[in-house]
Amino acid sequence: PVAARSSGVAAPIEPRRLGRPLAGVAVGLEVDYAWVCYRQVVDEWAQLLRRDRATPEALWLETNRNDKVRRTPEQLRDDIDQWSRLVECGVVGLGN
């Protein structure tokens, strides 16, 4: 599989090969509730990862685009930073 890890910097994320089987790997799935169709994609990824004995760790970014109460950019960066420490690689966004 090809995976990438963000350092929290605004630099481009470079895809990298994991270089080992997925068994025992914590794989991040970054999801935005606003992309309703993507929820099924993430469910499928999680099922396939569990089948291969990996541990999917989802990060849900927004509940929907109409929420009046939203996380500040700082809160969102903190959530992403904490999540990135839980995972070794990730599937981020629709570009999977």
Short mmCIF file of C-alpha atoms in Angstrom, two decimals:
data_model
loop_
_atom_site.label_atom_id
_atom_site.label_comp_id
_atom_site.label_asym_id
_atom_site.label_seq_id
_atom_site.Cartn_x
_atom_site.Cartn_y
_atom_site.Cartn_z
CA PRO A 1 0.00 0.00 0.00
CA VAL A 2 1.01 3.61 -0.49
CA ALA A 3 0.66 5.83 2.55
CA ALA A 4 1.69 9.26 3.75
CA ARG A 5 2.21 10.95 7.09
CA SER A 6 1.83 14.66 7.70
CA SER A 7 4.20 16.50 10.00
CA GLY A 8 1.59 19.18 10.66
CA VAL A 9 3.42 21.60 8.37
CA ALA A 10 1.78 23.19 5.36
CA ALA A 11 4.13 21.29 3.04
CA PRO A 12 2.84 18.76 0.49
CA ILE A 13 2.38 15.22 1.76
CA GLU A 14 4.58 12.81 -0.14
CA PRO A 15 3.19 9.30 -0.71
CA ARG A 16 5.43 6.55 0.64
CA ARG A 17 5.41 2.79 0.60
CA LEU A 18 4.70 1.24 3.99
CA GLY A 19 7.25 -1.48 3.28
CA ARG A 20 5.57 -4.18 5.37
CA PRO A 21 2.30 -6.08 5.68
CA LEU A 22 -0.67 -4.23 7.16
CA ALA A 23 -1.13 -6.66 10.07
CA GLY A 24 -0.72 -4.72 13.31
CA VAL A 25 -0.51 -1.31 11.61
CA ALA A 26 -2.64 1.61 12.86
CA VAL A 27 -4.06 3.16 9.69
CA GLY A 28 -5.63 6.61 9.84
CA LEU A 29 -8.80 7.36 7.90
CA GLU A 30 -9.48 11.10 7.74
CA VAL A 31 -13.12 11.79 6.98
CA ASP A 32 -15.36 14.80 6.55
CA TYR A 33 -19.03 14.16 7.39
CA ALA A 34 -19.93 16.77 4.77
CA TRP A 35 -18.97 14.22 2.07
CA VAL A 36 -21.91 11.91 2.69
CA CYS A 37 -20.88 9.44 -0.02
CA TYR A 38 -17.38 9.19 1.47
CA ARG A 39 -18.76 7.61 4.64
CA GLN A 40 -19.36 4.40 2.70
CA VAL A 41 -15.85 4.57 1.24
CA VAL A 42 -14.41 4.83 4.76
CA ASP A 43 -16.60 1.96 5.98
CA GLU A 44 -15.24 -0.19 3.13
CA TRP A 45 -11.63 0.83 3.84
CA ALA A 46 -12.09 0.04 7.55
CA GLN A 47 -13.58 -3.37 6.77
CA LEU A 48 -10.73 -4.22 4.38
CA LEU A 49 -8.11 -3.01 6.87
CA ARG A 50 -9.61 -5.13 9.66
CA ARG A 51 -9.65 -8.10 7.29
CA ASP A 52 -5.90 -7.58 6.82
CA ARG A 53 -5.51 -7.30 10.62
CA ALA A 54 -4.74 -3.58 10.63
CA THR A 55 -6.36 -1.16 13.06
CA PRO A 56 -8.32 1.66 11.40
CA GLU A 57 -8.36 4.94 13.34
CA ALA A 58 -10.91 7.39 11.91
CA LEU A 59 -10.76 11.15 12.37
CA TRP A 60 -14.08 12.84 11.59
CA LEU A 61 -13.51 16.49 10.69
CA GLU A 62 -16.96 18.08 10.38
CA THR A 63 -20.48 16.97 11.20
CA ASN A 64 -21.89 18.92 8.24
CA ARG A 65 -21.35 22.19 6.39
CA ASN A 66 -24.34 23.86 8.08
CA ASP A 67 -23.21 23.46 11.70
CA LYS A 68 -23.37 26.74 13.56
CA VAL A 69 -20.85 25.54 16.16
CA ARG A 70 -17.63 24.52 14.49
CA ARG A 71 -14.15 23.84 15.75
CA THR A 72 -11.68 26.68 15.39
CA PRO A 73 -8.77 26.13 12.99
CA GLU A 74 -6.56 25.72 16.06
CA GLN A 75 -8.84 23.03 17.54
CA LEU A 76 -8.92 21.22 14.21
CA ARG A 77 -5.11 21.31 13.90
CA ASP A 78 -4.82 19.98 17.46
CA ASP A 79 -7.25 17.12 16.69
CA ILE A 80 -5.30 16.25 13.52
CA ASP A 81 -2.00 16.41 15.42
CA GLN A 82 -3.26 14.07 18.15
CA TRP A 83 -4.73 11.68 15.57
CA SER A 84 -1.51 11.63 13.53
CA ARG A 85 0.35 10.39 16.62
CA LEU A 86 -2.00 7.36 16.79
CA VAL A 87 -1.39 6.20 13.22
CA GLU A 88 1.54 4.97 11.16
CA CYS A 89 0.02 5.78 7.79
CA GLY A 90 -3.24 7.12 6.48
CA VAL A 91 -5.89 7.40 3.82
CA VAL A 92 -6.77 11.08 3.69
CA GLY A 93 -9.56 12.63 1.65
CA LEU A 94 -11.03 11.46 -1.60
CA GLY A 95 -7.70 10.98 -3.33
CA ASN A 96 -7.42 7.33 -2.36
#
